[in-house]
Amino acid sequence: MIKIDSAFRRDGKAFITFLTAGDPSLEDTARYIGIMQDNGADLIEVGIPFSDPIAEGPVIQAADLRALSGGVDTDRIFDMLEGIEKKVPIVFMSYLNPVFFYGYDRFFARCRKAGVCGIIIPDAPFEESGEVKRAAKPYGITVVDMVAPTSEERIKKVCAHSKGFIYLVSSLGVTGMRKNIVTDIGAVVGKIRQTSRTPVCVGFGISGPEQARNMSSLSDGAIIGSAIVRIIAEHGSRADEPLRAFISEVSAAVHGK
Amino acid sequence: MADRKGRFGDFGGQYVPETLMSALEELETAYKKYSRDAQFRAELKGLLEDYAGRPSRLYYAKKLSEYAGGAKIYLKREDLNHTGSHKINNALGQALLAKKMGKSRLIAETGAGQHGVATATAAALLGLECEVFMGEEDTIRQALNVYRMKLLGAKVTAVKTGTRTLKDAVNECMREWSCRIADTHYCLGSVMGPHPFPTMVRDFQAIISKEARAQILRKEGRLPRAVVACVGGGSNAIGSFYNFIGDEGVRLIGCEAAGKGVESFETAATIATGKLGVFHGMKSLFCQNEYGQIASVYSISAGLDYPGIGPEHAHLNAVGRAEYVPVTDEQAVEAFGLLSRTEGIIPAIESAHAVYYAVKVAAQYSAEDNIIVCLSGRGDKDVAAIARYKGENIYD
């Protein structure tokens, strides 16, 4: 299992990519993970599709729906991940219910077997994450903490024991591309650094190389989800080339090339 | 009953994105402050009495009781409130609280449209902007209520994601709230969602049982054998139960929407068919598949068409203090007609679920006993849909 910290090994910055498992099929997801890790993604978030993704904007909502209507389920996602070669750390992005209902022990045991080193759970805020963190720990799986522009005084509490990386939500609202990110990211990162030395990566609303360059210059990395999912939505099973081009371009921007 | 983190036994909690946590903290602090504030309480009391028409009547349904053949059936007439349902109790409470918090805008989800209408009404009265999110499917089933909300000055947004019903309207409200927190209060309509909503909404609805308990003691000199109410998220039921929870001899009975039957896939009976999960901000029971994907549910009643149940109900069920029973579409439609013919009262199709089962419960007791049914809403909104159910081609 490749651990999260190896994502920052190159130059201290990480380019983190997201895709929804099973959109449009698990075979495509397996191939797209390969393309991402070969073209400059430093860490890959694999989304477990959920029927009711309350933190997602329209692009990822639609991807979840496509994946679920294609018959994807948690077991088949694990099977797919067990079968691929991993060159960068892989983490899950999942709402809590699919993990809870699968059974924490059963879920994290399979994560370990499949080489998934962490999980981001958007609907398990600090106060509710104790249970799942305790369950993940014996398997060596990191539960990533999230900070939002509204966190303010909560930062101290949320980041005190953060592991892996801290997911800084760039803006109010749901996932999806934004023209401008108005939050003073530098200031929030500064506040987090008073509490934690864990790397901070910025996600929500980053659509391309320019924003990724800006955000990662203010933090330790940039996370891109919706912009990638949109490429997959547009090209379906034939997104290899456009993905390759997009990932290399953004990776170069994040790593200052 | 809920502890500081909003737990009812194993159920409840605050499972929302980090972005919303500060908003929930702000709400919890404000609610704690104003729920103890004499002026706030007096203002709300004034609105409930002079504007909404409280206290609602406790009516002895003599002909229905004779039909049932057993205990006297009393109807708690929440249908006679302004806007035609119990939803106004909570909407006025939250709208007044939002105003005190300096918010200028309310957002709300609605299923049947009753909570949407109540929120739009409270917003109009208190001078707040209002946007109601309603599943597209429900905007068709309840077209009249959509127009009613618009008349009241609210914007109605049809939700076109997922199953296009109540749960999707809640999803969209959570998304909208996380986009716009500073000036917006999410006026959640039931005893569900993240803390403090289940506790706060229950407190605003508990006036139902506070009045009913005093009324029945005055009329009958004894407590009821049972209190019966319909349950979707469960706000009228918890409001009807709350002040009777300490009265051990009083059975508390929640009637879930079984749709076409709990053996079918077309049901919304959460206690009967749901399993423990985490959704919409709370740990509770939900209708879901083997991978924890939330199931699409079905009921003739848009107001009960929800895949979960409030955490306090899940707790009352777990500890055996309340009973929950499934009532099908067919049974509810039968009771809809029965109450209309025997008492000249057309109940909301939601409330008709409770009426159906109350007739069964009454038959288990004798004429010296009484039971109370919460008539949570009036049925004008349902007339066209019931006609269509019976194969008559009437449109709103």
XYZ file of C-alpha atoms in Angstrom:
653
model
C 0.000 0.000 0.000
C 1.470 3.350 -1.053
C 0.944 5.897 1.748
C -0.368 9.439 1.284
C 2.899 11.198 2.183
C 4.615 9.774 -0.901
C 2.366 12.054 -2.968
C 4.412 15.038 -1.772
C 7.791 13.436 -2.383
C 8.625 15.129 -5.688
C 8.770 18.768 -4.617
C 6.434 19.062 -1.657
C 3.423 19.737 -3.880
C 0.749 17.279 -4.935
C -1.609 17.250 -7.867
C -4.628 15.248 -6.743
C -7.155 13.942 -9.249
C -10.654 12.572 -8.794
C -12.830 10.284 -10.828
C -16.063 8.423 -10.127
C -15.661 4.647 -10.075
C -17.710 2.993 -12.791
C -18.270 6.084 -14.913
C -18.870 5.028 -17.609
C -17.628 1.514 -16.662
C -15.162 -0.037 -14.200
C -12.893 -1.130 -17.078
C -12.671 2.521 -18.133
C -12.003 3.608 -14.545
C -9.124 1.131 -14.249
C -7.577 2.432 -17.477
C -8.118 6.096 -16.519
C -6.389 5.543 -13.165
C -3.411 4.199 -15.137
C -3.399 7.232 -17.421
C -3.571 9.612 -14.448
C -0.706 8.046 -12.518
C 1.444 7.836 -15.660
C 0.896 11.477 -16.568
C 1.548 13.334 -13.369
C -1.221 12.713 -10.851
C 0.458 12.404 -7.439
C -2.562 10.982 -5.633
C -5.848 9.658 -6.984
C -9.247 9.932 -5.319
C -11.639 7.210 -6.416
C -15.255 8.214 -5.811
C -17.677 5.535 -4.647
C -20.895 6.640 -6.335
C -23.781 7.452 -3.985
C -27.482 7.817 -4.639
C -27.687 11.161 -2.813
C -24.387 13.054 -2.967
C -25.284 16.230 -1.064
C -21.869 17.885 -1.398
C -21.652 17.451 -5.173
C -22.561 19.815 -7.950
C -24.327 18.697 -11.133
C -21.240 17.226 -12.885
C -20.369 14.653 -10.209
C -24.044 14.026 -9.394
C -24.531 12.975 -13.014
C -21.415 10.764 -12.909
C -22.702 9.001 -9.765
C -26.003 8.386 -11.467
C -24.319 7.004 -14.619
C -22.139 4.687 -12.540
C -25.007 3.403 -10.383
C -27.319 2.864 -13.337
C -24.467 0.872 -14.905
C -24.709 -1.546 -11.985
C -21.562 -0.565 -10.089
C -21.371 -1.541 -6.426
C -18.781 -1.382 -3.641
C -17.614 -4.997 -4.072
C -17.011 -4.561 -7.779
C -15.052 -1.358 -7.099
C -12.802 -3.241 -4.666
C -12.356 -6.041 -7.230
C -11.318 -3.516 -9.887
C -8.825 -1.802 -7.564
C -7.297 -5.118 -6.507
C -6.595 -5.863 -10.151
C -4.632 -2.743 -11.108
C -1.034 -1.690 -10.677
C -0.664 1.288 -8.338
C 2.167 3.783 -8.690
C 0.682 6.590 -6.543
C -1.419 6.568 -3.365
C -5.103 5.814 -3.917
C -7.802 7.112 -1.566
C -11.569 6.742 -1.619
C -14.057 9.582 -1.657
C -17.294 8.240 -0.232
C -20.321 9.396 1.690
C -20.512 7.735 5.084
C -23.516 5.475 4.518
C -21.984 3.106 1.939
C -19.012 2.625 4.302
C -21.125 2.323 7.464
C -23.572 -0.071 5.869
C -20.833 -2.262 4.360
C -19.467 -2.607 7.911
C -16.404 -0.617 8.964
C -14.163 -3.628 9.590
C -15.125 -5.402 6.425
C -14.693 -2.173 4.445
C -11.263 -1.226 5.778
C -9.966 -4.788 5.548
C -10.834 -4.723 1.862
C -9.215 -1.274 1.486
C -6.003 -2.700 2.857
C -6.171 -5.688 0.554
C -6.905 -3.457 -2.454
C -4.119 -1.009 -1.603
C -6.380 1.949 -0.780
C -4.562 3.999 1.865
C -7.122 6.617 2.847
C -10.668 7.900 2.647
C -12.371 11.276 2.383
C -15.897 11.326 3.815
C -17.620 14.653 3.099
C -20.548 14.025 5.460
C -18.475 12.951 8.476
C -17.339 16.239 10.025
C -14.846 16.251 12.877
C -17.458 15.682 15.608
C -18.832 12.580 13.889
C -15.606 11.121 12.511
C -14.284 9.547 15.729
C -16.095 6.253 15.187
C -14.896 5.769 11.614
C -11.342 6.905 12.443
C -11.097 4.373 15.265
C -12.319 1.669 12.896
C -9.870 2.612 10.111
C -6.777 2.901 12.287
C -6.002 -0.796 12.874
C -5.951 -1.283 9.090
C -3.569 1.621 8.549
C -6.168 3.601 6.602
C -6.100 7.404 6.961
C -9.344 9.369 7.284
C -8.717 12.794 5.728
C -9.982 15.856 7.622
C -11.768 18.642 5.776
C -11.665 22.401 6.429
C -14.084 24.895 4.858
C -14.027 28.702 4.524
C -16.638 28.712 7.310
C -14.517 26.641 9.703
C -12.827 29.652 11.401
C -12.461 28.778 15.090
C -13.114 25.124 14.312
C -9.745 24.783 12.524
C -7.838 24.219 15.760
C -10.077 21.338 16.751
C -10.407 19.815 13.271
C -6.702 19.875 12.352
C -5.126 19.049 15.717
C -4.549 15.399 14.813
C -4.893 15.428 11.020
C -3.045 12.760 9.094
C -2.156 12.314 5.426
C -3.336 15.638 4.075
C -5.929 18.245 4.997
C -8.616 18.828 2.383
C -9.290 22.560 2.239
C -12.633 23.293 0.582
C -11.958 26.437 -1.471
C -15.401 27.982 -1.422
C -18.923 27.751 -0.054
C -21.252 25.379 -1.823
C -20.866 22.121 -3.686
C -18.199 20.653 -5.976
C -17.927 22.056 -9.458
C -15.925 24.455 -11.546
C -15.876 28.105 -10.593
C -14.559 31.108 -12.495
C -13.098 32.702 -9.389
C -12.196 31.463 -5.955
C -12.883 34.373 -3.628
C -11.770 32.832 -0.327
C -8.436 34.142 0.961
C -6.808 30.702 0.675
C -3.434 31.955 1.896
C -4.993 33.200 5.131
C -6.841 29.933 5.813
C -3.718 27.888 5.073
C -1.804 30.158 7.490
C -4.378 29.477 10.179
C -4.179 25.728 9.607
C -0.383 25.825 9.810
C -0.589 27.336 13.291
C -2.143 24.022 14.344
C -0.841 21.339 12.011
C 2.167 20.485 9.875
C 0.123 18.086 7.738
C 0.086 19.156 4.056
C -2.937 21.224 2.970
C -4.463 20.648 -0.470
C -7.177 22.808 -1.989
C -10.211 21.421 -3.796
C -13.723 22.441 -5.017
C -13.942 24.695 -8.044
C -10.477 24.288 -9.555
C -11.001 23.895 -13.275
C -7.629 24.090 -15.003
C -3.871 24.718 -14.932
C -4.001 28.420 -14.007
C -6.155 27.942 -10.902
C -4.225 24.795 -9.993
C -0.954 26.733 -10.173
C -2.352 29.533 -7.984
C -3.914 27.252 -5.420
C -0.883 24.998 -5.068
C 1.408 28.012 -4.741
C -0.682 29.072 -1.712
C -0.851 25.542 -0.283
C 0.635 22.075 -0.723
C -1.449 20.938 -3.619
C -4.501 21.221 -5.841
C -7.396 18.796 -6.198
C -9.346 18.563 -9.456
C -12.588 16.597 -9.682
C -15.430 18.033 -11.738
C -13.192 19.198 -14.607
C -11.896 15.633 -15.013
C -15.325 14.074 -14.640
C -16.586 16.443 -17.306
C -13.932 15.213 -19.742
C -15.007 11.640 -19.020
C -18.680 12.587 -19.384
C -17.958 14.139 -22.759
C -15.758 11.360 -24.184
C -17.117 8.309 -22.350
C -14.894 5.279 -22.987
C -12.708 7.269 -25.360
C -11.362 9.872 -22.942
C -7.777 8.501 -22.903
C -6.185 11.200 -25.057
C -7.981 14.257 -23.659
C -7.345 12.978 -20.112
C -3.657 12.431 -20.807
C -3.335 15.963 -22.198
C -5.258 17.579 -19.329
C -3.462 15.702 -16.537
C 0.025 16.443 -17.919
C -0.791 20.103 -18.418
C -2.135 20.596 -14.885
C 0.658 18.528 -13.352
C 3.231 20.759 -15.046
C 1.428 23.819 -13.656
C 1.331 22.445 -10.102
C 4.990 21.476 -10.194
C 6.056 24.840 -11.609
C 7.150 23.683 -15.023
C -34.296 14.043 25.615
C -31.450 14.624 23.172
C -28.040 15.139 24.715
C -25.689 17.938 23.734
C -24.700 16.362 20.451
C -28.298 15.694 19.556
C -28.391 11.967 20.192
C -31.505 9.960 20.958
C -29.965 6.703 22.102
C -27.936 5.524 19.108
C -29.721 7.842 16.703
C -29.259 11.439 15.576
C -26.017 13.392 15.297
C -24.686 15.950 12.832
C -23.507 14.200 9.676
C -23.110 17.156 7.325
C -20.257 18.619 5.282
C -17.811 20.774 7.240
C -19.074 23.848 5.354
C -22.414 23.586 7.203
C -21.066 22.902 10.693
C -20.672 26.555 11.650
C -24.234 27.242 10.482
C -25.520 24.425 12.707
C -23.503 25.755 15.636
C -24.900 29.245 15.070
C -28.433 27.834 14.915
C -27.991 25.741 18.038
C -26.682 28.704 20.016
C -29.503 30.960 18.829
C -32.148 28.336 19.507
C -30.873 27.756 23.038
C -30.930 31.477 23.696
C -34.344 32.294 22.226
C -36.178 29.182 23.410
C -35.582 30.521 26.941
C -36.233 34.140 26.050
C -39.528 35.408 27.488
C -40.077 37.934 24.711
C -39.476 35.383 21.950
C -41.857 32.955 23.603
C -44.513 35.622 23.984
C -44.171 36.687 20.348
C -44.454 33.104 19.126
C -47.433 32.456 21.386
C -49.112 35.544 19.946
C -48.531 34.374 16.376
C -49.750 30.861 17.101
C -52.934 32.094 18.768
C -53.926 35.186 16.818
C -52.545 34.244 13.403
C -52.533 30.437 13.215
C -55.696 29.949 15.285
C -54.374 27.896 18.206
C -55.278 26.107 20.334
C -56.594 23.618 17.799
C -59.818 21.824 18.738
C -60.000 18.341 20.207
C -63.157 16.997 18.597
C -65.100 13.917 19.641
C -65.841 12.063 16.415
C -69.027 10.349 17.584
C -70.099 8.787 14.303
C -66.613 7.512 13.505
C -66.414 6.060 17.025
C -69.740 4.288 16.561
C -68.486 2.914 13.266
C -65.331 1.607 14.967
C -67.311 0.188 17.888
C -65.115 0.692 20.938
C -63.255 3.608 22.464
C -64.269 7.192 21.810
C -62.154 8.616 18.993
C -61.023 12.203 19.430
C -59.526 14.125 16.530
C -56.838 16.711 17.244
C -57.785 19.194 14.569
C -54.460 20.447 13.244
C -56.223 20.606 9.883
C -58.053 23.692 11.153
C -54.844 25.665 11.639
C -54.116 28.493 9.252
C -52.647 26.955 6.037
C -54.416 23.683 6.837
C -51.869 21.579 8.661
C -49.596 21.242 11.690
C -46.666 22.497 9.614
C -47.443 26.118 10.524
C -46.432 25.491 14.187
C -42.844 24.809 13.165
C -42.685 27.266 10.272
C -43.706 30.208 12.480
C -41.228 29.141 15.170
C -38.304 28.836 12.796
C -39.179 31.941 10.783
C -39.321 34.024 13.953
C -36.025 32.526 15.102
C -34.418 33.224 11.710
C -35.552 36.816 11.936
C -34.032 37.183 15.415
C -30.792 35.708 14.014
C -30.729 38.456 11.407
C -31.417 36.165 8.452
C -33.364 37.652 5.553
C -34.122 34.518 3.581
C -35.722 31.123 4.227
C -35.250 28.009 2.158
C -37.360 24.900 2.669
C -37.993 21.462 1.215
C -41.501 20.232 0.723
C -43.164 16.959 -0.230
C -46.914 17.382 -0.315
C -46.430 21.125 -0.276
C -47.841 21.683 3.221
C -44.509 22.649 4.755
C -43.688 24.743 1.700
C -46.979 26.607 2.017
C -46.478 27.071 5.771
C -42.946 28.405 5.263
C -44.017 30.704 2.424
C -46.801 31.978 4.684
C -44.510 32.637 7.641
C -42.004 34.327 5.314
C -44.709 36.593 3.881
C -45.896 37.514 7.359
C -42.448 38.251 8.744
C -41.074 39.918 5.631
C -38.526 37.276 4.673
C -37.526 36.133 1.211
C -38.484 32.496 0.578
C -37.444 29.746 -1.827
C -39.056 26.321 -1.675
C -37.469 23.225 -3.208
C -39.903 20.561 -4.329
C -39.311 17.336 -6.246
C -40.517 17.710 -9.817
C -42.746 14.656 -9.386
C -44.392 16.324 -6.375
C -44.890 19.626 -8.211
C -47.086 17.606 -10.578
C -48.900 15.628 -7.827
C -49.489 18.825 -5.838
C -49.779 21.503 -8.507
C -52.259 23.536 -6.479
C -49.837 23.940 -3.589
C -47.144 25.132 -6.011
C -49.409 27.919 -7.149
C -50.355 28.669 -3.543
C -46.683 29.169 -2.622
C -46.180 31.442 -5.594
C -49.211 33.499 -4.561
C -47.565 33.907 -1.176
C -44.524 35.410 -2.844
C -42.205 32.413 -2.658
C -40.009 31.131 -5.434
C -40.653 27.434 -6.106
C -37.782 25.440 -7.578
C -38.597 22.043 -9.064
C -35.864 19.535 -8.176
C -35.012 17.336 -11.139
C -32.370 15.105 -9.583
C -32.647 11.543 -8.265
C -36.182 10.321 -7.669
C -37.521 13.904 -7.954
C -39.386 13.631 -4.641
C -38.977 14.722 -1.018
C -35.518 13.252 -0.347
C -34.132 14.994 -3.422
C -35.697 18.267 -2.284
C -33.836 17.853 1.040
C -30.571 17.166 -0.852
C -31.048 20.320 -2.860
C -31.779 22.408 0.260
C -28.562 21.175 1.870
C -26.636 22.078 -1.290
C -28.300 25.477 -1.495
C -27.677 26.196 2.191
C -23.989 25.324 1.852
C -23.773 27.880 -1.001
C -25.483 30.650 0.910
C -25.267 30.604 4.673
C -24.802 34.196 5.818
C -28.314 35.497 5.036
C -30.195 32.185 4.762
C -31.883 29.919 7.265
C -32.857 26.399 6.231
C -36.369 25.978 7.600
C -36.395 22.179 7.760
C -39.923 20.830 7.941
C -39.672 17.662 9.967
C -37.989 16.114 13.017
C -35.092 14.924 10.902
C -31.768 16.123 9.579
C -28.758 17.136 11.655
C -28.941 18.382 15.242
C -30.470 20.755 16.333
C -33.346 20.260 13.854
C -34.895 17.080 15.334
C -35.028 18.651 18.788
C -36.031 22.135 17.685
C -38.813 21.001 15.335
C -40.116 18.611 18.013
C -40.234 21.460 20.533
C -42.216 23.633 18.103
C -44.632 20.741 17.406
C -44.944 19.573 21.020
C -47.721 22.141 21.473
C -50.007 19.545 19.828
C -49.697 17.093 22.734
C -49.448 19.838 25.332
C -52.900 21.072 24.319
C -54.342 17.618 23.632
C -53.347 16.264 27.037
C -55.032 19.149 28.867
C -58.077 18.980 26.574
C -58.687 15.256 27.031
C -58.300 15.502 30.809
C -60.841 18.316 30.799
C -63.314 16.444 28.584
C -62.882 12.875 29.773
C -61.138 13.160 33.106
C -58.718 10.474 32.013
C -55.797 9.963 29.687
C -56.264 8.323 26.282
C -55.505 4.639 25.760
C -53.568 5.542 22.651
C -52.341 8.453 20.570
C -52.233 7.710 16.844
C -50.462 9.778 14.169
C -49.022 9.328 10.702
C -45.250 9.266 10.267
C -43.090 10.309 7.348
C -40.160 12.190 8.842
C -42.412 12.261 11.884
C -43.127 15.846 12.961
C -46.856 15.656 13.668
C -46.331 12.278 15.343
C -43.589 13.441 17.679
C -45.617 16.586 18.401
C -48.599 14.391 19.272
C -46.566 11.934 21.352
C -44.166 14.180 23.195
C -46.166 15.199 26.271
C -47.539 11.670 26.622
C -44.153 9.924 26.645
C -44.067 10.060 30.449
C -47.599 8.622 30.707
C -46.724 4.953 30.682
C -50.228 3.626 30.081
C -50.697 5.664 26.900
C -49.802 3.741 23.729
C -48.038 5.842 21.127
C -48.713 4.581 17.611
C -47.078 5.874 14.455
C -48.605 4.934 11.099
C -46.107 4.589 8.284
C -46.932 4.768 4.609
C -46.728 1.216 3.305
C -47.616 2.239 -0.260
C -48.516 -0.947 -2.104
C -47.468 -3.071 0.888
C -44.322 -3.738 2.917
C -43.684 -6.891 0.869
C -43.559 -4.839 -2.323
C -40.757 -2.539 -3.439
C -43.249 0.290 -3.640
C -43.341 1.274 0.016
C -42.113 4.040 2.304
C -42.462 2.171 5.621
C -39.058 2.826 7.179
C -39.467 1.110 10.557
C -40.942 -1.949 8.855
C -38.392 -2.250 6.055
C -35.474 0.118 6.786
C -32.060 -0.504 8.299
C -29.647 1.534 10.391
C -27.706 4.058 8.338
C -26.429 7.613 8.080
C -28.168 10.022 5.740
C -29.454 13.580 5.614
C -27.340 14.533 8.596
C -28.567 11.844 10.995
C -28.009 8.283 12.066
C -31.388 6.596 11.864
C -33.316 3.942 9.956
C -33.443 4.218 6.181
C -34.800 2.257 3.245
C -31.609 1.282 1.419
C -30.067 -1.486 -0.651
C -27.323 -3.936 0.386
C -24.628 -1.372 -0.486
C -26.144 1.488 1.506
C -27.581 3.247 -1.527
C -30.777 5.028 -0.496
C -33.795 3.316 -2.018
C -36.491 5.050 -3.957
C -39.656 4.816 -1.939
C -43.299 5.096 -2.836
C -46.531 6.214 -1.232
C -49.718 7.757 -2.575
C -48.990 10.499 -0.065
C -46.266 12.921 -1.154
C -45.839 13.983 2.478
C -44.933 10.490 3.706
C -42.874 9.536 0.653
C -39.539 9.681 2.476
C -36.921 6.900 2.870
C -36.012 7.726 6.486
C -37.536 8.561 9.841
C -36.609 11.086 12.512
C -34.030 9.857 15.056
C -36.300 10.281 18.084
C -38.845 7.936 16.491
C -36.110 5.403 15.741
C -35.196 5.624 19.420
C -38.787 5.362 20.723
C -39.139 2.283 18.523
C -35.851 0.757 19.689
C -36.727 1.127 23.365
C -40.288 -0.056 22.785
C -42.006 3.138 23.955
C -43.826 3.679 20.651
C -45.262 1.240 18.109
C -45.036 1.754 14.364
C -47.416 0.100 11.945
C -47.630 0.109 8.148
C -50.792 1.375 6.425
C -51.196 0.892 2.670
C -52.414 3.323 0.022
C -55.631 1.348 -0.293
C -56.315 1.468 3.447
C -55.551 5.199 3.605
C -57.857 5.914 0.678
C -60.589 3.888 2.417
C -60.182 5.997 5.592
C -60.112 9.183 3.514
C -63.614 8.351 2.284
C -64.787 7.036 5.643
C -63.974 10.182 7.620
C -65.431 12.365 4.869
C -68.744 10.472 4.921
C -69.108 9.870 8.660
C -67.902 13.180 10.058
C -67.943 15.582 7.123
C -64.204 16.061 7.505
C -61.940 15.482 4.513
C -58.523 14.551 5.940
C -55.166 14.945 4.267
C -54.194 11.615 2.713
C -51.245 11.612 5.138
C -53.575 11.894 8.148
C -55.899 9.295 6.606
C -53.181 6.698 7.315
C -53.626 7.445 11.031
C -57.426 7.496 10.800
C -57.416 4.027 9.237
C -55.419 2.508 12.051
C -57.196 4.476 14.789
C -60.443 2.739 13.837
C -58.717 -0.629 14.421
C -57.237 0.533 17.736
C -60.549 1.952 18.996
C -62.181 -1.430 18.469
C -59.741 -2.965 20.980
C -61.160 -0.834 23.815
C -64.501 -0.102 25.412
C -66.789 2.929 25.401
C -65.338 4.330 28.648
C -61.946 4.589 26.959
C -60.767 7.164 24.502
C -58.039 7.495 21.916
C -56.633 10.572 20.185
C -55.822 10.779 16.477
C -53.788 13.636 15.119
C -55.598 14.970 12.092
C -52.424 16.598 10.848
C -53.870 18.261 7.759
C -56.926 18.839 5.635
C -57.552 16.968 2.434
C -58.519 19.653 -0.065
C -55.104 19.290 -1.729
C -55.679 15.566 -2.248
C -59.147 15.504 -3.745
C -58.026 15.396 -7.383
C -55.343 12.761 -6.690
C -57.827 10.510 -4.866
C -60.251 10.831 -7.748
C -57.469 9.802 -10.131
C -56.575 6.868 -7.836
C -60.159 5.722 -8.141
C -59.981 6.025 -11.901
C -61.891 9.280 -12.254
C -60.291 11.742 -14.585
C -60.297 14.951 -12.539
C -57.452 17.433 -12.692
C -56.606 20.313 -10.371
